Amino acid sequence: EPEVTQTPSHQVTQMGQEVILRCVPISNHLYFYWYRQILGQKVEFLVSFYNNEISEKSEIFDDQFSVERPDGSNFTLKIRSTKLEDSAMYFCASNPGRSSYNEQFFGPGTRLTVL
Amino acid sequence: AQKITQTQPGMFVQEKEAVTLDCTYDTSDPSYGLFWYKQPSSGEMIFLIYQGSYDQQNATEGRYSLNFQKARKSANLVISASQLGDSAMYFCAMREGYGNNRLAFGKGNQVVVIP
């Protein structure tokens, strides 16, 4: 069964460094998302992406964040200058975008630790 | 304001018993979808069940059923015949409007199944 994949599974970085989190959505899906979950807290929406542009973003998604679909398969989240409070699990999700009901399929997550 | 409220403390349930997880939601949009996801200790988000705001019947998926009470704005998850593998965090989520919009998550319910 097709699934969303994410790499790396765990990333450790120093404060102020740039990180790129990678996702491969399910191949025929049209909508892509990034969410994050700070340890012990709820899952929070960051950004959605459709037709090669951002369709919606939350207040968390400030100028330090960017997303890109550099080719036909990858979907990336870049954090330009990481802060301690960026430490979280980052989930990528995708949905087919073809009906009024669209389950969002989540990847396994990337755990980001900022030291 | 909270869109999704899950207030139950951690729950212990005996194997083979049923457990109900509470979820209330807040929206003024007549079109919305309600989702339940399971997050085991390994961290991935597993889709369990979906209920659309216009669905007349309560959703069921195997051992999972959703008790949808629209007037009360509640969407409780019922897990029947609990298994040890059901031990996890359970998140209720809502999508307002069309099928591709963001999901708003609750804080989750912790369930531990005991033999």
Tab-separated table of C-alpha atoms in Angstrom:
chain	number	residue	atom	x	y	z
A	1	GLU	CA	0.000	0.000	0.000
A	2	PRO	CA	1.401	3.428	-0.900
A	3	GLU	CA	2.592	5.527	2.004
A	4	VAL	CA	4.125	8.887	2.799
A	5	THR	CA	7.813	8.650	3.649
A	6	GLN	CA	9.999	11.126	5.523
A	7	THR	CA	13.726	11.509	5.969
A	8	PRO	CA	15.604	11.682	8.206
A	9	SER	CA	13.761	10.000	11.049
A	10	HIS	CA	15.780	12.029	13.559
A	11	GLN	CA	17.773	15.216	13.027
A	12	VAL	CA	19.933	16.908	15.620
A	13	THR	CA	21.165	20.417	14.891
A	14	GLN	CA	22.732	23.407	16.592
A	15	MET	CA	20.695	26.531	17.211
A	16	GLY	CA	21.016	28.926	14.298
A	17	GLN	CA	21.674	26.209	11.722
A	18	GLU	CA	19.498	25.558	8.703
A	19	VAL	CA	17.684	22.247	8.387
A	20	ILE	CA	15.780	20.666	5.534
A	21	LEU	CA	13.208	18.015	6.260
A	22	ARG	CA	12.248	15.801	3.370
A	23	CYS	CA	9.009	14.080	2.467
A	24	VAL	CA	7.850	11.933	-0.405
A	25	PRO	CA	4.044	12.148	-0.588
A	26	ILE	CA	1.904	9.436	-2.118
A	27	SER	CA	2.473	9.670	-5.852
A	28	ASN	CA	-0.958	10.637	-7.192
A	29	HIS	CA	-1.865	12.981	-4.356
A	30	LEU	CA	-2.370	16.664	-5.028
A	31	TYR	CA	-2.316	18.366	-1.614
A	32	PHE	CA	0.606	18.350	0.768
A	33	TYR	CA	0.922	19.513	4.361
A	34	TRP	CA	3.395	20.020	7.160
A	35	TYR	CA	2.372	19.714	10.799
A	36	ARG	CA	4.456	19.740	13.939
A	37	GLN	CA	4.027	18.272	17.389
A	38	ILE	CA	6.047	19.613	20.291
A	39	LEU	CA	6.722	16.838	22.786
A	40	GLY	CA	3.627	16.058	24.835
A	41	GLN	CA	1.451	18.554	22.987
A	42	LYS	CA	-1.112	18.467	20.231
A	43	VAL	CA	-0.396	18.362	16.532
A	44	GLU	CA	-0.314	21.844	14.965
A	45	PHE	CA	-0.798	22.794	11.330
A	46	LEU	CA	2.041	24.653	9.647
A	47	VAL	CA	1.349	24.912	5.931
A	48	SER	CA	-0.528	23.383	3.009
A	49	PHE	CA	0.693	23.256	-0.587
A	50	TYR	CA	-1.142	22.760	-3.847
A	51	ASN	CA	-0.272	23.283	-7.474
A	52	ASN	CA	3.274	24.376	-6.593
A	53	GLU	CA	2.286	27.098	-4.203
A	54	ILE	CA	1.294	27.599	-0.605
A	55	SER	CA	-2.481	27.434	-0.233
A	56	GLU	CA	-2.654	28.141	3.488
A	57	LYS	CA	-0.249	28.753	6.350
A	58	SER	CA	-0.577	29.186	10.086
A	59	GLU	CA	0.836	31.915	12.301
A	60	ILE	CA	3.629	29.519	13.267
A	61	PHE	CA	4.872	29.457	9.657
A	62	ASP	CA	6.876	32.671	9.708
A	63	ASP	CA	9.730	33.871	7.502
A	64	GLN	CA	12.076	31.283	8.993
A	65	PHE	CA	10.100	28.523	7.288
A	66	SER	CA	9.779	27.703	3.622
A	67	VAL	CA	8.458	24.804	1.587
A	68	GLU	CA	9.366	23.562	-1.819
A	69	ARG	CA	8.517	20.810	-4.251
A	70	PRO	CA	11.828	20.678	-6.109
A	71	ASP	CA	10.843	17.794	-8.357
A	72	GLY	CA	7.860	15.571	-9.030
A	73	SER	CA	8.222	13.536	-5.870
A	74	ASN	CA	9.874	15.414	-2.982
A	75	PHE	CA	8.261	17.971	-0.706
A	76	THR	CA	10.612	19.778	1.656
A	77	LEU	CA	10.353	21.978	4.722
A	78	LYS	CA	13.277	24.306	5.369
A	79	ILE	CA	13.916	26.079	8.645
A	80	ARG	CA	16.463	28.808	7.973
A	81	SER	CA	17.857	29.503	11.437
A	82	THR	CA	16.655	27.008	13.983
A	83	LYS	CA	15.653	27.986	17.496
A	84	LEU	CA	15.411	25.823	20.592
A	85	GLU	CA	11.616	26.010	20.387
A	86	ASP	CA	11.666	24.432	16.919
A	87	SER	CA	12.422	21.106	18.579
A	88	ALA	CA	9.439	18.933	17.702
A	89	MET	CA	8.200	16.040	15.606
A	90	TYR	CA	7.446	17.251	12.096
A	91	PHE	CA	4.849	15.357	10.111
A	92	CYS	CA	4.280	15.530	6.399
A	93	ALA	CA	0.849	14.565	5.066
A	94	SER	CA	-0.811	14.301	1.693
A	95	ASN	CA	-4.304	13.822	0.366
A	96	PRO	CA	-5.690	12.885	-3.028
A	97	GLY	CA	-7.710	16.089	-3.371
A	98	ARG	CA	-10.422	14.527	-5.465
A	99	SER	CA	-13.506	14.409	-3.228
A	100	SER	CA	-15.224	16.292	-0.463
A	101	TYR	CA	-13.877	13.739	1.989
A	102	ASN	CA	-10.133	13.559	1.876
A	103	GLU	CA	-8.239	11.658	4.495
A	104	GLN	CA	-4.835	13.130	5.142
A	105	PHE	CA	-2.222	10.379	5.074
A	106	PHE	CA	0.583	11.078	7.497
A	107	GLY	CA	4.220	10.123	7.214
A	108	PRO	CA	6.123	8.619	10.163
A	109	GLY	CA	7.562	11.996	11.178
A	110	THR	CA	11.001	13.545	11.602
A	111	ARG	CA	12.058	14.257	15.155
A	112	LEU	CA	14.031	17.512	15.159
A	113	THR	CA	16.199	18.299	18.169
A	114	VAL	CA	17.757	21.759	18.363
A	115	LEU	CA	20.629	22.096	20.840
B	1	ALA	CA	-10.584	29.480	20.922
B	2	GLN	CA	-10.166	25.729	20.997
B	3	LYS	CA	-11.676	24.041	17.978
B	4	ILE	CA	-11.342	20.527	19.381
B	5	THR	CA	-11.587	19.644	23.058
B	6	GLN	CA	-10.419	16.394	24.543
B	7	THR	CA	-10.344	16.655	28.314
B	8	GLN	CA	-10.261	13.132	29.659
B	9	PRO	CA	-7.232	12.211	31.737
B	10	GLY	CA	-5.285	9.074	30.892
B	11	MET	CA	-7.480	5.996	30.834
B	12	PHE	CA	-6.841	2.416	31.797
B	13	VAL	CA	-9.058	-0.174	30.193
B	14	GLN	CA	-9.209	-3.909	30.656
B	15	GLU	CA	-8.430	-6.038	27.633
B	16	LYS	CA	-11.601	-7.051	25.749
B	17	GLU	CA	-13.599	-4.217	27.297
B	18	ALA	CA	-14.956	-1.249	25.334
B	19	VAL	CA	-13.684	2.296	25.850
B	20	THR	CA	-15.192	5.633	24.831
B	21	LEU	CA	-13.007	8.641	24.121
B	22	ASP	CA	-14.696	12.033	24.271
B	23	CYS	CA	-14.307	14.777	21.693
B	24	THR	CA	-16.253	18.006	21.375
B	25	TYR	CA	-15.748	20.512	18.595
B	26	ASP	CA	-16.566	24.088	17.791
B	27	THR	CA	-17.333	25.405	14.340
B	28	SER	CA	-19.828	27.646	12.613
B	29	ASP	CA	-19.146	26.079	9.210
B	30	PRO	CA	-22.023	23.766	8.173
B	31	SER	CA	-19.599	21.603	6.195
B	32	TYR	CA	-16.878	19.868	8.173
B	33	GLY	CA	-15.238	16.513	8.731
B	34	LEU	CA	-14.175	14.812	11.921
B	35	PHE	CA	-11.248	12.406	12.124
B	36	TRP	CA	-9.699	10.178	14.741
B	37	TYR	CA	-6.018	9.278	14.618
B	38	LYS	CA	-4.041	6.861	16.756
B	39	GLN	CA	-0.469	7.644	17.792
B	40	PRO	CA	1.393	4.707	19.351
B	41	SER	CA	4.604	5.229	21.289
B	42	SER	CA	6.577	4.881	18.047
B	43	GLY	CA	5.143	8.276	17.029
B	44	GLU	CA	3.411	7.741	13.704
B	45	MET	CA	-0.136	9.022	13.103
B	46	ILE	CA	-2.541	6.297	12.032
B	47	PHE	CA	-5.944	7.218	10.581
B	48	LEU	CA	-8.820	5.365	12.227
B	49	ILE	CA	-12.183	6.764	11.213
B	50	TYR	CA	-13.941	9.689	9.545
B	51	GLN	CA	-17.352	11.331	9.987
B	52	GLY	CA	-18.712	13.971	7.640
B	53	SER	CA	-21.055	16.655	8.943
B	54	TYR	CA	-23.769	15.641	6.499
B	55	ASP	CA	-23.459	11.914	7.082
B	56	GLN	CA	-26.697	10.506	8.452
B	57	GLN	CA	-25.191	7.353	9.894
B	58	ASN	CA	-22.501	7.057	12.519
B	59	ALA	CA	-19.235	5.902	10.999
B	60	THR	CA	-17.863	2.455	11.783
B	61	GLU	CA	-14.549	0.831	10.870
B	62	GLY	CA	-14.022	-2.611	12.332
B	63	ARG	CA	-13.717	-2.236	16.102
B	64	TYR	CA	-13.928	1.557	15.861
B	65	SER	CA	-17.183	3.462	15.815
B	66	LEU	CA	-17.914	7.130	16.061
B	67	ASN	CA	-20.811	8.356	18.171
B	68	PHE	CA	-21.692	11.539	16.291
B	69	GLN	CA	-24.107	13.880	18.069
B	70	LYS	CA	-24.307	16.905	15.839
B	71	ALA	CA	-26.549	19.053	18.055
B	72	ARG	CA	-24.178	18.560	20.964
B	73	LYS	CA	-21.117	18.971	18.722
B	74	SER	CA	-19.567	15.788	19.949
B	75	ALA	CA	-17.792	12.984	18.075
B	76	ASN	CA	-16.818	10.338	20.570
B	77	LEU	CA	-14.722	7.361	19.524
B	78	VAL	CA	-15.735	3.940	20.772
B	79	ILE	CA	-13.188	1.133	20.656
B	80	SER	CA	-14.803	-2.235	21.237
B	81	ALA	CA	-13.048	-5.370	22.470
B	82	SER	CA	-9.837	-3.539	23.413
B	83	GLN	CA	-6.533	-5.184	22.592
B	84	LEU	CA	-3.091	-4.600	24.086
B	85	GLY	CA	-2.063	-3.017	20.784
B	86	ASP	CA	-4.682	-0.312	21.291
B	87	SER	CA	-2.501	1.333	23.944
B	88	ALA	CA	-1.704	4.724	22.418
B	89	MET	CA	-2.607	8.401	22.269
B	90	TYR	CA	-5.797	9.099	20.354
B	91	PHE	CA	-6.341	12.425	18.646
B	92	CYS	CA	-9.604	13.885	17.428
B	93	ALA	CA	-9.280	16.326	14.519
B	94	MET	CA	-11.597	18.523	12.486
B	95	ARG	CA	-11.451	19.853	8.971
B	96	GLU	CA	-13.665	22.874	8.363
B	97	GLY	CA	-15.062	23.474	4.908
B	98	TYR	CA	-13.851	21.534	1.904
B	99	GLY	CA	-11.831	18.347	1.789
B	100	ASN	CA	-8.399	19.900	1.415
B	101	ASN	CA	-8.287	22.316	4.308
B	102	ARG	CA	-6.095	22.007	7.352
B	103	LEU	CA	-6.826	19.685	10.239
B	104	ALA	CA	-7.193	21.129	13.732
B	105	PHE	CA	-6.258	18.610	16.424
B	106	GLY	CA	-7.257	18.165	20.034
B	107	LYS	CA	-4.739	17.501	22.794
B	108	GLY	CA	-5.346	13.768	22.721
B	109	ASN	CA	-6.484	10.994	25.032
B	110	GLN	CA	-3.984	8.508	26.459
B	111	VAL	CA	-5.286	4.938	26.601
B	112	VAL	CA	-3.519	2.051	28.301
B	113	VAL	CA	-4.964	-1.410	27.844
B	114	ILE	CA	-4.187	-3.801	30.689
B	115	PRO	CA	-4.336	-7.586	30.444
